[in-house]
Amino acid sequence: MSTTHIQPLPNVRGRMSYTELGEGKKRTRNIREGTNRIAAQMGDMGTREDFIRFCSAMRRQSQGTRLNEGYELRVSWSPEELSKDSPEDIQRACEYGYLLCKEVAPNAPCWVTVHTDGEGGCVHVHATIANHDLVSGTAIAHGTDHATVKRKNDQLSREMGFTVVGPEPAKEKTTWAERKEQFGIESFERLLGNRVEDARNHASNMAEFLEELKIRDVELTETRKVDKKTGEETVGWSYKSHDLYGKSKRKRRRRASNLADDLTREGIEAYFEEKQRGLEAQEQDAPVPEVLPDVPETAEPEEQPSTDSALDVYDLDQSDVSEMASDLQRAHIHRSREEGKPFMDERYQQIVEAGNHPDEQLAKLREDVDAARREFHASKEALDTLQSPYPGLLAGMHVFAKAGCNAKDPVSRMMADMTAMMLRMMIKQALDEEARRQREEAEKRVYESRKNMWDAEKRLKAAEKALSNEDEREEHLKRERAQRRAKEAEQRVGVRTPRSADKDTQFGE
């Protein structure tokens, strides 16, 4: 069982300093020896200092409308539930604190610090949440009261396997479409859940679902447990994949039930059963095919509307790709930091160059898309041509058969008719075989050209999205430079900022 407490923080720096070094003699000793009291930590910024500066900057930008820079969540577990001597328990507590922050404020950055040096020897977490919603751009509106935090902590504890005091409430079935908004855009849970949902939607049965998971770099693990008292066997699923936005490229695991009920084994099986019932209902409701009269093979086929006409509807628009620009930039910076390399490399310079000359870059990408479309439509036309009959040859066969009717005696007419019929059958068989071979090749070219067209469109979308936020990034950099210059000017003239009246009130654990 875990206990929770939440409090506002007018000064995040003071509290973060306490969670890192402690107070009194403990703080002095840690400073002297270059140590700290952090057992584990994780957060949404690169470093603790980056997070502290972000909280302070967001309060300054509010121009006095915000009283607090952030909020602190404290979560503590009994030694029977989490041991301070177990690295796995310490990491589990760290991840739990991060998930609880996202339950309280899904769109606000946070930083989690784990301690094991408390007086009671309990593993406990100090989770600091910035008082800024990244989506709305305002302060955290609600969800920071004790009752709400306790309710969300109890719910998360049940999901994570911790004990909770009181009866367990009846759980409603959840869907990933509802749950995904509760996770951050760059969270591992949202990335994993989207991959599993996409694999399920592209499959018709369990075998296809497993193949789709492999394509999306997701591993499925099945765990079976047997109740010793009742002998009942339960089966649980968990998914494992690489965390693209984490500090390391290691694989992480999440239980299917922690994502959504419709992504568990029961939910996936129910989805395929419902899908199969829908297909059977469509077959039963389908009209009986109409028997058409025989027509001469030389007749011209009716023109059918192109099944790929929807591909021509796509129009290039910056709004289509505006949602992924910041994701690509953050992923590039995070990956560079993980590898210990500066992010100002050739790839980053290409993004900057595209921002400096957007018209040229967009023109090149549009040329790629147009070329891919032309290749696709050309191969599609060739396929349609091969699927139609050969009117010239078939008409010649009919003319040859008619010519036999001009024979003067019945025997000659019969022989001419038989010869024409045999010739027609032989030529038709050869044409059908050649048409089948060419049709298979044309279908292969259609699929390849369609893939090239879609790849070109994806590259264009990514570039347009990266460019859409370039102006915003430049304005942000200008504001930071202006603030830095103003601060340096104050220091040069000897102006001293009045000391804040806020005091670092240290709270006991």
Short mmCIF file of C-alpha atoms in Angstrom, two decimals:
data_model
loop_
_atom_site.label_atom_id
_atom_site.label_comp_id
_atom_site.label_asym_id
_atom_site.label_seq_id
_atom_site.Cartn_x
_atom_site.Cartn_y
_atom_site.Cartn_z
CA MET A 1 0.00 0.00 0.00
CA SER A 2 1.26 3.51 -0.85
CA THR A 3 0.50 6.87 0.75
CA THR A 4 0.39 10.14 -1.18
CA HIS A 5 0.69 13.83 -0.46
CA ILE A 6 0.65 16.85 -2.78
CA GLN A 7 1.75 20.40 -2.10
CA PRO A 8 2.31 23.56 -4.20
CA LEU A 9 5.84 24.81 -4.82
CA PRO A 10 6.37 28.56 -5.20
CA ASN A 11 10.10 27.83 -5.68
CA VAL A 12 10.98 24.61 -7.51
CA ARG A 13 14.75 25.17 -7.27
CA GLY A 14 14.76 25.12 -3.49
CA ARG A 15 12.76 21.90 -3.29
CA MET A 16 14.79 20.18 -6.02
CA SER A 17 17.97 21.13 -4.18
CA TYR A 18 16.58 19.50 -1.04
CA THR A 19 15.63 16.28 -2.88
CA GLU A 20 19.14 16.12 -4.35
CA LEU A 21 21.36 17.05 -1.37
CA GLY A 22 19.12 17.06 1.72
CA GLU A 23 19.36 19.66 4.49
CA GLY A 24 21.52 20.47 7.49
CA LYS A 25 24.51 18.24 8.11
CA LYS A 26 23.45 15.84 5.40
CA ARG A 27 23.51 18.63 2.82
CA THR A 28 26.92 19.88 4.01
CA ARG A 29 28.39 16.37 3.85
CA ASN A 30 27.01 15.71 0.35
CA ILE A 31 28.41 19.00 -0.95
CA ARG A 32 31.80 18.35 0.63
CA GLU A 33 32.03 14.76 -0.66
CA GLY A 34 30.41 15.44 -4.03
CA THR A 35 27.59 12.95 -3.38
CA ASN A 36 23.79 13.12 -3.30
CA ARG A 37 20.81 11.25 -1.89
CA ILE A 38 19.25 10.27 -5.24
CA ALA A 39 18.59 6.53 -5.57
CA ALA A 40 16.98 6.87 -9.03
CA GLN A 41 15.55 9.67 -11.15
CA MET A 42 13.84 10.30 -14.48
CA GLY A 43 12.02 13.17 -16.14
CA ASP A 44 10.90 14.97 -19.27
CA MET A 45 13.90 17.31 -19.57
CA GLY A 46 17.53 16.65 -20.34
CA THR A 47 18.78 17.44 -16.81
CA ARG A 48 17.43 18.56 -13.45
CA GLU A 49 18.76 22.05 -14.11
CA ASP A 50 16.85 22.23 -17.41
CA PHE A 51 13.64 21.30 -15.61
CA ILE A 52 14.22 23.89 -12.86
CA ARG A 53 14.85 26.65 -15.40
CA PHE A 54 11.74 25.66 -17.34
CA CYS A 55 9.51 25.92 -14.26
CA SER A 56 10.99 29.30 -13.35
CA ALA A 57 10.69 30.64 -16.90
CA MET A 58 7.04 29.63 -17.23
CA ARG A 59 6.16 31.48 -14.02
CA ARG A 60 8.02 34.60 -15.15
CA GLN A 61 6.23 34.58 -18.50
CA SER A 62 2.88 34.56 -16.70
CA GLN A 63 3.67 38.12 -15.47
CA GLY A 64 2.54 37.46 -11.93
CA THR A 65 -0.64 35.51 -12.68
CA ARG A 66 0.82 32.23 -11.35
CA LEU A 67 1.59 31.83 -7.67
CA ASN A 68 3.42 28.52 -7.97
CA GLU A 69 6.16 27.18 -10.21
CA GLY A 70 5.02 23.60 -9.73
CA TYR A 71 3.61 20.89 -7.49
CA GLU A 72 5.28 18.06 -5.61
CA LEU A 73 3.80 14.58 -5.28
CA ARG A 74 5.19 12.40 -2.51
CA VAL A 75 4.51 8.67 -2.66
CA SER A 76 5.79 6.24 -0.03
CA TRP A 77 5.58 2.43 0.21
CA SER A 78 5.96 0.11 3.18
CA PRO A 79 9.15 -2.01 3.38
CA GLU A 80 7.01 -5.14 2.92
CA GLU A 81 5.91 -3.93 -0.51
CA LEU A 82 9.09 -2.31 -1.86
CA SER A 83 12.56 -2.93 -0.48
CA LYS A 84 15.18 -0.21 -0.45
CA ASP A 85 17.86 -2.87 -1.06
CA SER A 86 16.31 -4.07 -4.34
CA PRO A 87 17.34 -2.17 -7.51
CA GLU A 88 14.25 -3.55 -9.27
CA ASP A 89 11.95 -2.12 -6.59
CA ILE A 90 13.70 1.26 -6.75
CA GLN A 91 13.28 1.40 -10.53
CA ARG A 92 9.68 0.28 -10.18
CA ALA A 93 9.01 3.12 -7.74
CA CYS A 94 10.62 5.61 -10.14
CA GLU A 95 8.45 4.51 -13.05
CA TYR A 96 5.36 4.53 -10.84
CA GLY A 97 6.03 8.13 -9.79
CA TYR A 98 6.35 9.16 -13.43
CA LEU A 99 3.09 7.43 -14.40
CA LEU A 100 1.26 9.03 -11.46
CA CYS A 101 2.43 12.47 -12.62
CA LYS A 102 0.98 11.76 -16.07
CA GLU A 103 -2.30 10.69 -14.46
CA VAL A 104 -2.50 13.95 -12.49
CA ALA A 105 -1.28 16.28 -15.26
CA PRO A 106 -0.88 14.43 -18.60
CA ASN A 107 0.46 17.42 -20.56
CA ALA A 108 2.82 18.91 -17.95
CA PRO A 109 6.57 18.07 -17.74
CA CYS A 110 7.71 16.36 -14.55
CA TRP A 111 10.84 15.13 -12.74
CA VAL A 112 10.89 12.12 -10.40
CA THR A 113 13.44 11.51 -7.63
CA VAL A 114 13.57 8.30 -5.54
CA HIS A 115 14.92 8.26 -1.95
CA THR A 116 15.76 5.34 0.30
CA ASP A 117 17.38 7.26 3.21
CA GLY A 118 14.22 8.21 5.08
CA GLU A 119 13.86 7.69 8.83
CA GLY A 120 11.46 4.76 8.43
CA GLY A 121 13.59 3.03 5.77
CA CYS A 122 10.78 3.25 3.23
CA VAL A 123 11.19 3.68 -0.49
CA HIS A 124 9.55 6.99 -1.38
CA VAL A 125 9.31 9.29 -4.37
CA HIS A 126 9.42 13.07 -4.76
CA ALA A 127 7.77 13.85 -8.09
CA THR A 128 7.80 17.51 -9.16
CA ILE A 129 5.24 18.62 -11.78
CA ALA A 130 5.73 21.89 -13.67
CA ASN A 131 2.78 24.27 -13.38
CA HIS A 132 2.43 24.54 -17.16
CA ASP A 133 0.24 22.64 -19.62
CA LEU A 134 2.16 22.20 -22.88
CA VAL A 135 -1.03 21.80 -24.94
CA SER A 136 -3.09 24.73 -23.67
CA GLY A 137 -0.12 26.91 -22.68
CA THR A 138 -1.75 27.72 -19.32
CA ALA A 139 -1.25 26.68 -15.72
CA ILE A 140 -2.57 23.32 -14.50
CA ALA A 141 -6.32 23.91 -14.19
CA HIS A 142 -7.45 21.06 -11.95
CA GLY A 143 -6.54 17.66 -10.56
CA THR A 144 -4.08 18.83 -7.87
CA ASP A 145 -6.36 18.39 -4.83
CA HIS A 146 -5.70 15.62 -2.33
CA ALA A 147 -8.90 13.68 -3.07
CA THR A 148 -8.23 13.50 -6.81
CA VAL A 149 -4.60 12.52 -6.29
CA LYS A 150 -5.59 9.78 -3.82
CA ARG A 151 -8.21 8.39 -6.19
CA LYS A 152 -5.79 8.31 -9.13
CA ASN A 153 -3.07 6.79 -6.94
CA ASP A 154 -5.42 3.98 -5.85
CA GLN A 155 -6.44 3.31 -9.44
CA LEU A 156 -2.83 3.26 -10.66
CA SER A 157 -1.78 1.07 -7.72
CA ARG A 158 -4.33 -1.54 -8.73
CA GLU A 159 -3.11 -1.46 -12.32
CA MET A 160 0.54 -1.78 -11.25
CA GLY A 161 -0.11 -4.62 -8.79
CA PHE A 162 0.21 -2.68 -5.50
CA THR A 163 -2.17 -3.25 -2.61
CA VAL A 164 -4.93 -0.72 -1.94
CA VAL A 165 -6.99 -0.26 1.22
CA GLY A 166 -10.74 -0.67 0.69
CA PRO A 167 -12.89 -2.62 -1.77
CA GLU A 168 -11.86 -2.69 -5.40
CA PRO A 169 -14.34 -0.76 -7.53
CA ALA A 170 -16.02 -2.37 -10.51
CA LYS A 171 -13.82 -1.82 -13.52
CA GLU A 172 -15.31 -0.68 -16.78
CA LYS A 173 -13.90 -1.95 -20.02
CA THR A 174 -11.51 0.59 -21.51
CA THR A 175 -10.48 1.09 -25.11
CA TRP A 176 -7.18 2.39 -26.44
CA ALA A 177 -8.99 5.19 -28.28
CA GLU A 178 -10.05 6.53 -24.87
CA ARG A 179 -6.86 5.75 -22.97
CA LYS A 180 -4.29 7.08 -25.44
CA GLU A 181 -5.08 10.72 -24.63
CA GLN A 182 -4.06 10.09 -21.01
CA PHE A 183 -0.44 9.52 -22.07
CA GLY A 184 1.96 12.13 -23.39
CA ILE A 185 2.71 12.37 -27.09
CA GLU A 186 6.30 11.16 -26.58
CA SER A 187 5.50 8.62 -23.86
CA PHE A 188 6.48 5.00 -24.36
CA GLU A 189 2.96 3.84 -23.47
CA ARG A 190 1.40 5.88 -26.27
CA LEU A 191 3.99 4.70 -28.80
CA LEU A 192 3.50 1.04 -27.83
CA GLY A 193 -0.30 1.23 -27.72
CA ASN A 194 -0.47 2.86 -31.16
CA ARG A 195 1.70 0.09 -32.62
CA VAL A 196 -0.42 -2.68 -31.12
CA GLU A 197 -3.68 -1.03 -32.24
CA ASP A 198 -2.34 -0.54 -35.77
CA ALA A 199 -1.25 -4.20 -35.93
CA ARG A 200 -4.69 -5.34 -34.77
CA ASN A 201 -6.53 -3.16 -37.29
CA HIS A 202 -4.44 -4.53 -40.19
CA ALA A 203 -5.02 -8.20 -39.24
CA SER A 204 -7.99 -10.52 -39.72
CA ASN A 205 -6.98 -13.29 -37.33
CA MET A 206 -4.52 -14.07 -34.57
CA ALA A 207 -1.80 -15.38 -36.91
CA GLU A 208 -1.84 -12.20 -38.98
CA PHE A 209 -1.85 -10.15 -35.77
CA LEU A 210 1.38 -11.78 -34.58
CA GLU A 211 3.03 -11.11 -37.96
CA GLU A 212 1.92 -7.47 -37.89
CA LEU A 213 3.42 -7.09 -34.40
CA LYS A 214 6.80 -8.36 -35.65
CA ILE A 215 6.73 -5.87 -38.53
CA ARG A 216 6.22 -3.05 -36.01
CA ASP A 217 9.05 -4.21 -33.68
CA VAL A 218 6.70 -5.41 -30.93
CA GLU A 219 7.21 -8.66 -29.01
CA LEU A 220 4.25 -10.45 -27.43
CA THR A 221 4.81 -12.43 -24.22
CA GLU A 222 2.15 -14.73 -22.81
CA THR A 223 2.17 -15.57 -19.10
CA ARG A 224 0.05 -18.38 -17.63
CA LYS A 225 -0.81 -18.64 -13.94
CA VAL A 226 -2.76 -21.36 -12.13
CA ASP A 227 -4.71 -20.69 -8.94
CA LYS A 228 -3.58 -23.29 -6.41
CA LYS A 229 -6.94 -23.26 -4.63
CA THR A 230 -9.37 -23.36 -7.55
CA GLY A 231 -7.06 -24.71 -10.27
CA GLU A 232 -8.25 -21.97 -12.61
CA GLU A 233 -5.71 -20.93 -15.24
CA THR A 234 -5.39 -17.30 -16.29
CA VAL A 235 -3.44 -16.01 -19.28
CA GLY A 236 -1.93 -12.52 -19.39
CA TRP A 237 -0.27 -10.66 -22.24
CA SER A 238 2.53 -8.12 -22.18
CA TYR A 239 4.10 -6.18 -25.05
CA LYS A 240 7.77 -5.26 -25.43
CA SER A 241 9.38 -2.79 -27.83
CA HIS A 242 12.17 -0.21 -28.16
CA ASP A 243 11.57 3.16 -26.50
CA LEU A 244 12.38 5.67 -29.25
CA TYR A 245 12.01 8.70 -26.96
CA GLY A 246 13.81 7.36 -23.91
CA LYS A 247 17.34 8.18 -22.82
CA SER A 248 18.53 4.75 -23.93
CA LYS A 249 17.45 2.54 -26.82
CA ARG A 250 16.66 -0.39 -24.55
CA LYS A 251 13.47 -2.36 -24.87
CA ARG A 252 10.70 -1.70 -22.37
CA ARG A 253 7.72 -3.82 -21.41
CA ARG A 254 4.10 -2.98 -20.54
CA ARG A 255 1.25 -5.27 -19.53
CA ALA A 256 -1.61 -5.26 -22.00
CA SER A 257 -4.11 -4.56 -19.23
CA ASN A 258 -2.20 -1.39 -18.29
CA LEU A 259 -2.68 -0.05 -21.81
CA ALA A 260 -6.37 -0.83 -22.47
CA ASP A 261 -8.80 -3.73 -22.15
CA ASP A 262 -9.29 -4.03 -25.89
CA LEU A 263 -5.53 -4.71 -26.32
CA THR A 264 -5.53 -7.71 -23.95
CA ARG A 265 -5.88 -11.29 -25.15
CA GLU A 266 -9.63 -11.29 -24.50
CA GLY A 267 -10.04 -7.93 -26.24
CA ILE A 268 -8.05 -8.97 -29.33
CA GLU A 269 -9.94 -12.27 -29.65
CA ALA A 270 -13.28 -10.48 -29.28
CA TYR A 271 -12.22 -7.99 -31.97
CA PHE A 272 -11.43 -10.76 -34.49
CA GLU A 273 -14.65 -12.62 -33.68
CA GLU A 274 -16.69 -9.47 -34.26
CA LYS A 275 -14.82 -8.81 -37.48
CA GLN A 276 -15.48 -12.35 -38.71
CA ARG A 277 -19.18 -12.06 -37.88
CA GLY A 278 -19.34 -8.84 -39.86
CA LEU A 279 -17.77 -10.51 -42.91
CA GLU A 280 -20.20 -13.43 -42.69
CA ALA A 281 -23.14 -11.04 -42.44
CA GLN A 282 -21.94 -9.21 -45.55
CA GLU A 283 -21.73 -12.48 -47.48
CA GLN A 284 -25.25 -13.45 -46.44
CA ASP A 285 -26.65 -10.04 -47.37
CA ALA A 286 -24.82 -9.92 -50.70
CA PRO A 287 -27.18 -10.07 -53.73
CA VAL A 288 -27.24 -13.14 -55.95
CA PRO A 289 -24.96 -12.53 -58.94
CA GLU A 290 -26.90 -11.83 -62.11
CA VAL A 291 -26.39 -14.27 -64.98
CA LEU A 292 -25.35 -12.25 -67.98
CA PRO A 293 -25.97 -13.43 -71.56
CA ASP A 294 -23.04 -14.53 -73.65
CA VAL A 295 -21.50 -11.73 -75.65
CA PRO A 296 -18.96 -11.92 -78.46
CA GLU A 297 -15.43 -11.82 -77.27
CA THR A 298 -14.72 -8.94 -79.61
CA ALA A 299 -17.06 -6.64 -77.67
CA GLU A 300 -15.43 -3.66 -76.04
CA PRO A 301 -15.37 -3.92 -72.22
CA GLU A 302 -17.16 -1.25 -70.26
CA GLU A 303 -14.88 1.34 -68.71
CA GLN A 304 -14.57 0.79 -64.99
CA PRO A 305 -13.82 3.60 -62.55
CA SER A 306 -10.30 3.48 -61.20
CA THR A 307 -10.08 1.97 -57.73
CA ASP A 308 -7.07 4.15 -57.05
CA SER A 309 -8.80 7.45 -57.85
CA ALA A 310 -8.52 8.35 -54.17
CA LEU A 311 -4.78 8.66 -54.64
CA ASP A 312 -5.32 11.71 -56.86
CA VAL A 313 -7.31 13.49 -54.16
CA TYR A 314 -4.29 13.96 -51.90
CA ASP A 315 -3.15 17.56 -51.87
CA LEU A 316 0.00 18.85 -50.25
CA ASP A 317 -0.76 20.98 -47.22
CA GLN A 318 1.44 22.06 -44.33
CA SER A 319 -1.38 21.39 -41.87
CA ASP A 320 -1.13 17.66 -42.72
CA VAL A 321 2.36 17.41 -41.25
CA SER A 322 2.38 20.08 -38.54
CA GLU A 323 1.80 17.51 -35.74
CA MET A 324 5.12 15.68 -36.23
CA ALA A 325 7.72 18.44 -36.64
CA SER A 326 8.57 18.83 -32.97
CA ASP A 327 8.55 15.01 -32.50
CA LEU A 328 11.21 14.56 -35.19
CA GLN A 329 13.41 17.30 -33.76
CA ARG A 330 13.18 15.95 -30.20
CA ALA A 331 13.87 12.40 -31.36
CA HIS A 332 16.98 13.56 -33.21
CA ILE A 333 18.28 15.51 -30.20
CA HIS A 334 17.54 12.66 -27.78
CA ARG A 335 19.23 10.12 -30.01
CA SER A 336 22.32 12.32 -30.32
CA ARG A 337 22.52 12.73 -26.55
CA GLU A 338 22.19 8.99 -26.01
CA GLU A 339 25.08 8.37 -28.37
CA GLY A 340 27.13 11.13 -26.75
CA LYS A 341 27.30 13.14 -29.95
CA PRO A 342 26.37 16.78 -30.60
CA PHE A 343 23.02 17.13 -32.32
CA MET A 344 24.39 19.85 -34.63
CA ASP A 345 25.34 17.31 -37.29
CA GLU A 346 24.72 17.06 -41.02
CA ARG A 347 21.14 15.93 -40.61
CA TYR A 348 20.31 18.85 -38.36
CA GLN A 349 21.97 21.22 -40.82
CA GLN A 350 19.75 19.82 -43.57
CA ILE A 351 16.69 20.63 -41.49
CA VAL A 352 17.99 24.15 -40.91
CA GLU A 353 18.78 24.51 -44.62
CA ALA A 354 15.27 23.40 -45.45
CA GLY A 355 13.94 26.03 -43.09
CA ASN A 356 16.08 28.74 -44.69
CA HIS A 357 15.01 27.79 -48.23
CA PRO A 358 11.54 26.22 -47.85
CA ASP A 359 10.41 26.93 -51.41
CA GLU A 360 13.32 25.04 -52.97
CA GLN A 361 12.95 22.05 -50.66
CA LEU A 362 9.21 21.84 -51.15
CA ALA A 363 9.61 22.07 -54.91
CA LYS A 364 12.05 19.15 -54.91
CA LEU A 365 9.78 17.01 -52.76
CA ARG A 366 6.77 17.82 -54.93
CA GLU A 367 8.77 16.74 -57.97
CA ASP A 368 9.49 13.40 -56.26
CA VAL A 369 5.82 12.93 -55.44
CA ASP A 370 4.71 13.81 -58.98
CA ALA A 371 7.30 11.45 -60.51
CA ALA A 372 6.18 8.61 -58.21
CA ARG A 373 2.56 9.27 -59.13
CA ARG A 374 3.32 9.24 -62.84
CA GLU A 375 5.15 5.93 -62.50
CA PHE A 376 2.26 4.45 -60.54
CA HIS A 377 -0.42 5.55 -62.98
CA ALA A 378 1.61 4.36 -65.96
CA SER A 379 1.97 0.89 -64.46
CA LYS A 380 -1.72 0.94 -63.52
CA GLU A 381 -2.73 1.74 -67.09
CA ALA A 382 -0.52 -1.06 -68.37
CA LEU A 383 -2.22 -3.47 -65.96
CA ASP A 384 -5.69 -2.35 -67.08
CA THR A 385 -4.69 -2.84 -70.70
CA LEU A 386 -3.54 -6.41 -70.05
CA GLN A 387 -6.78 -7.24 -68.27
CA SER A 388 -8.86 -6.41 -71.38
CA PRO A 389 -9.39 -8.94 -74.24
CA TYR A 390 -7.53 -8.83 -77.56
CA PRO A 391 -10.17 -7.55 -80.04
CA GLY A 392 -7.89 -7.59 -83.09
CA LEU A 393 -6.89 -11.25 -82.90
CA LEU A 394 -10.32 -12.45 -81.85
CA ALA A 395 -11.95 -10.54 -84.69
CA GLY A 396 -9.52 -12.17 -87.10
CA MET A 397 -10.52 -15.58 -85.81
CA HIS A 398 -14.20 -14.81 -86.38
CA VAL A 399 -13.43 -13.61 -89.91
CA PHE A 400 -11.52 -16.84 -90.60
CA ALA A 401 -14.49 -18.87 -89.32
CA LYS A 402 -16.91 -16.91 -91.49
CA ALA A 403 -14.71 -17.45 -94.53
CA GLY A 404 -15.28 -21.18 -94.20
CA CYS A 405 -18.98 -20.65 -94.84
CA ASN A 406 -18.17 -19.74 -98.48
CA ALA A 407 -17.07 -23.30 -99.24
CA LYS A 408 -19.04 -24.89 -102.06
CA ASP A 409 -19.71 -28.30 -100.49
CA PRO A 410 -20.74 -29.26 -96.94
CA VAL A 411 -17.57 -31.26 -96.24
CA SER A 412 -15.34 -28.27 -97.08
CA ARG A 413 -17.43 -25.99 -94.87
CA MET A 414 -17.23 -28.45 -91.97
CA MET A 415 -13.44 -28.79 -92.28
CA ALA A 416 -13.06 -25.01 -92.44
CA ASP A 417 -15.21 -24.57 -89.35
CA MET A 418 -13.25 -27.19 -87.41
CA THR A 419 -9.92 -25.66 -88.46
CA ALA A 420 -11.05 -22.19 -87.43
CA MET A 421 -12.28 -23.50 -84.10
CA MET A 422 -9.02 -25.30 -83.31
CA LEU A 423 -6.98 -22.26 -84.35
CA ARG A 424 -9.08 -20.01 -82.16
CA MET A 425 -8.66 -22.29 -79.12
CA MET A 426 -4.89 -22.56 -79.54
CA ILE A 427 -4.38 -18.81 -79.97
CA LYS A 428 -6.69 -18.01 -77.07
CA GLN A 429 -4.81 -20.40 -74.78
CA ALA A 430 -1.47 -18.82 -75.71
CA LEU A 431 -2.84 -15.32 -75.24
CA ASP A 432 -4.32 -16.16 -71.85
CA GLU A 433 -1.00 -17.56 -70.63
CA GLU A 434 0.93 -14.52 -71.86
CA ALA A 435 -1.67 -12.15 -70.40
CA ARG A 436 -1.46 -13.90 -67.03
CA ARG A 437 2.31 -13.59 -66.92
CA GLN A 438 2.28 -9.94 -67.95
CA ARG A 439 -0.53 -9.17 -65.52
CA GLU A 440 1.48 -10.58 -62.62
CA GLU A 441 4.47 -8.47 -63.59
CA ALA A 442 2.28 -5.40 -63.95
CA GLU A 443 0.71 -5.96 -60.52
CA LYS A 444 4.16 -6.20 -59.02
CA ARG A 445 5.16 -2.91 -60.67
CA VAL A 446 1.93 -1.32 -59.40
CA TYR A 447 2.69 -2.31 -55.82
CA GLU A 448 6.28 -1.11 -56.07
CA SER A 449 5.31 2.21 -57.65
CA ARG A 450 2.55 2.70 -55.07
CA LYS A 451 5.09 2.16 -52.30
CA ASN A 452 7.48 4.67 -53.90
CA MET A 453 4.67 7.21 -54.19
CA TRP A 454 3.67 6.79 -50.55
CA ASP A 455 7.31 7.00 -49.40
CA ALA A 456 7.75 10.23 -51.33
CA GLU A 457 4.60 11.66 -49.77
CA LYS A 458 5.80 10.68 -46.30
CA ARG A 459 9.14 12.42 -46.87
CA LEU A 460 7.29 15.51 -48.03
CA LYS A 461 5.02 15.45 -44.99
CA ALA A 462 7.98 15.12 -42.62
CA ALA A 463 9.81 18.03 -44.27
CA GLU A 464 6.75 20.27 -44.33
CA LYS A 465 6.12 19.53 -40.68
CA ALA A 466 9.73 20.33 -39.75
CA LEU A 467 9.43 23.62 -41.60
CA SER A 468 6.07 24.55 -40.08
CA ASN A 469 7.57 25.09 -36.63
CA GLU A 470 10.78 26.77 -37.80
CA ASP A 471 9.36 30.29 -37.40
CA GLU A 472 8.12 29.47 -33.92
CA ARG A 473 11.55 28.12 -32.96
CA GLU A 474 13.25 31.26 -34.25
CA GLU A 475 10.89 33.49 -32.25
CA HIS A 476 11.58 31.43 -29.14
CA LEU A 477 15.34 31.80 -29.63
CA LYS A 478 14.98 35.56 -30.12
CA ARG A 479 13.06 35.88 -26.85
CA GLU A 480 15.70 33.87 -25.01
CA ARG A 481 18.51 36.04 -26.43
CA ALA A 482 16.65 39.19 -25.46
CA GLN A 483 16.15 37.96 -21.90
CA ARG A 484 19.80 36.93 -21.64
CA ARG A 485 21.01 40.31 -22.89
CA ALA A 486 18.74 42.14 -20.43
CA LYS A 487 20.08 40.08 -17.58
CA GLU A 488 23.70 40.73 -18.60
CA ALA A 489 22.95 44.44 -18.85
CA GLU A 490 21.59 44.49 -15.31
CA GLN A 491 24.69 42.74 -14.04
CA ARG A 492 27.00 45.23 -15.77
CA VAL A 493 25.32 48.28 -14.23
CA GLY A 494 25.42 46.67 -10.81
CA VAL A 495 21.67 46.37 -10.36
CA ARG A 496 20.88 43.66 -7.87
CA THR A 497 17.60 41.80 -8.05
CA PRO A 498 15.75 42.07 -4.69
CA ARG A 499 15.80 38.85 -2.84
CA SER A 500 12.54 36.87 -2.99
CA ALA A 501 10.43 36.90 0.11
CA ASP A 502 9.64 33.24 -0.42
CA LYS A 503 11.41 30.95 1.96
CA ASP A 504 12.38 27.37 1.32
CA THR A 505 10.13 25.59 3.69
CA GLN A 506 11.43 22.10 4.03
CA PHE A 507 8.85 19.45 4.55
CA GLY A 508 9.58 16.31 6.46
CA GLU A 509 9.15 12.91 4.94
#
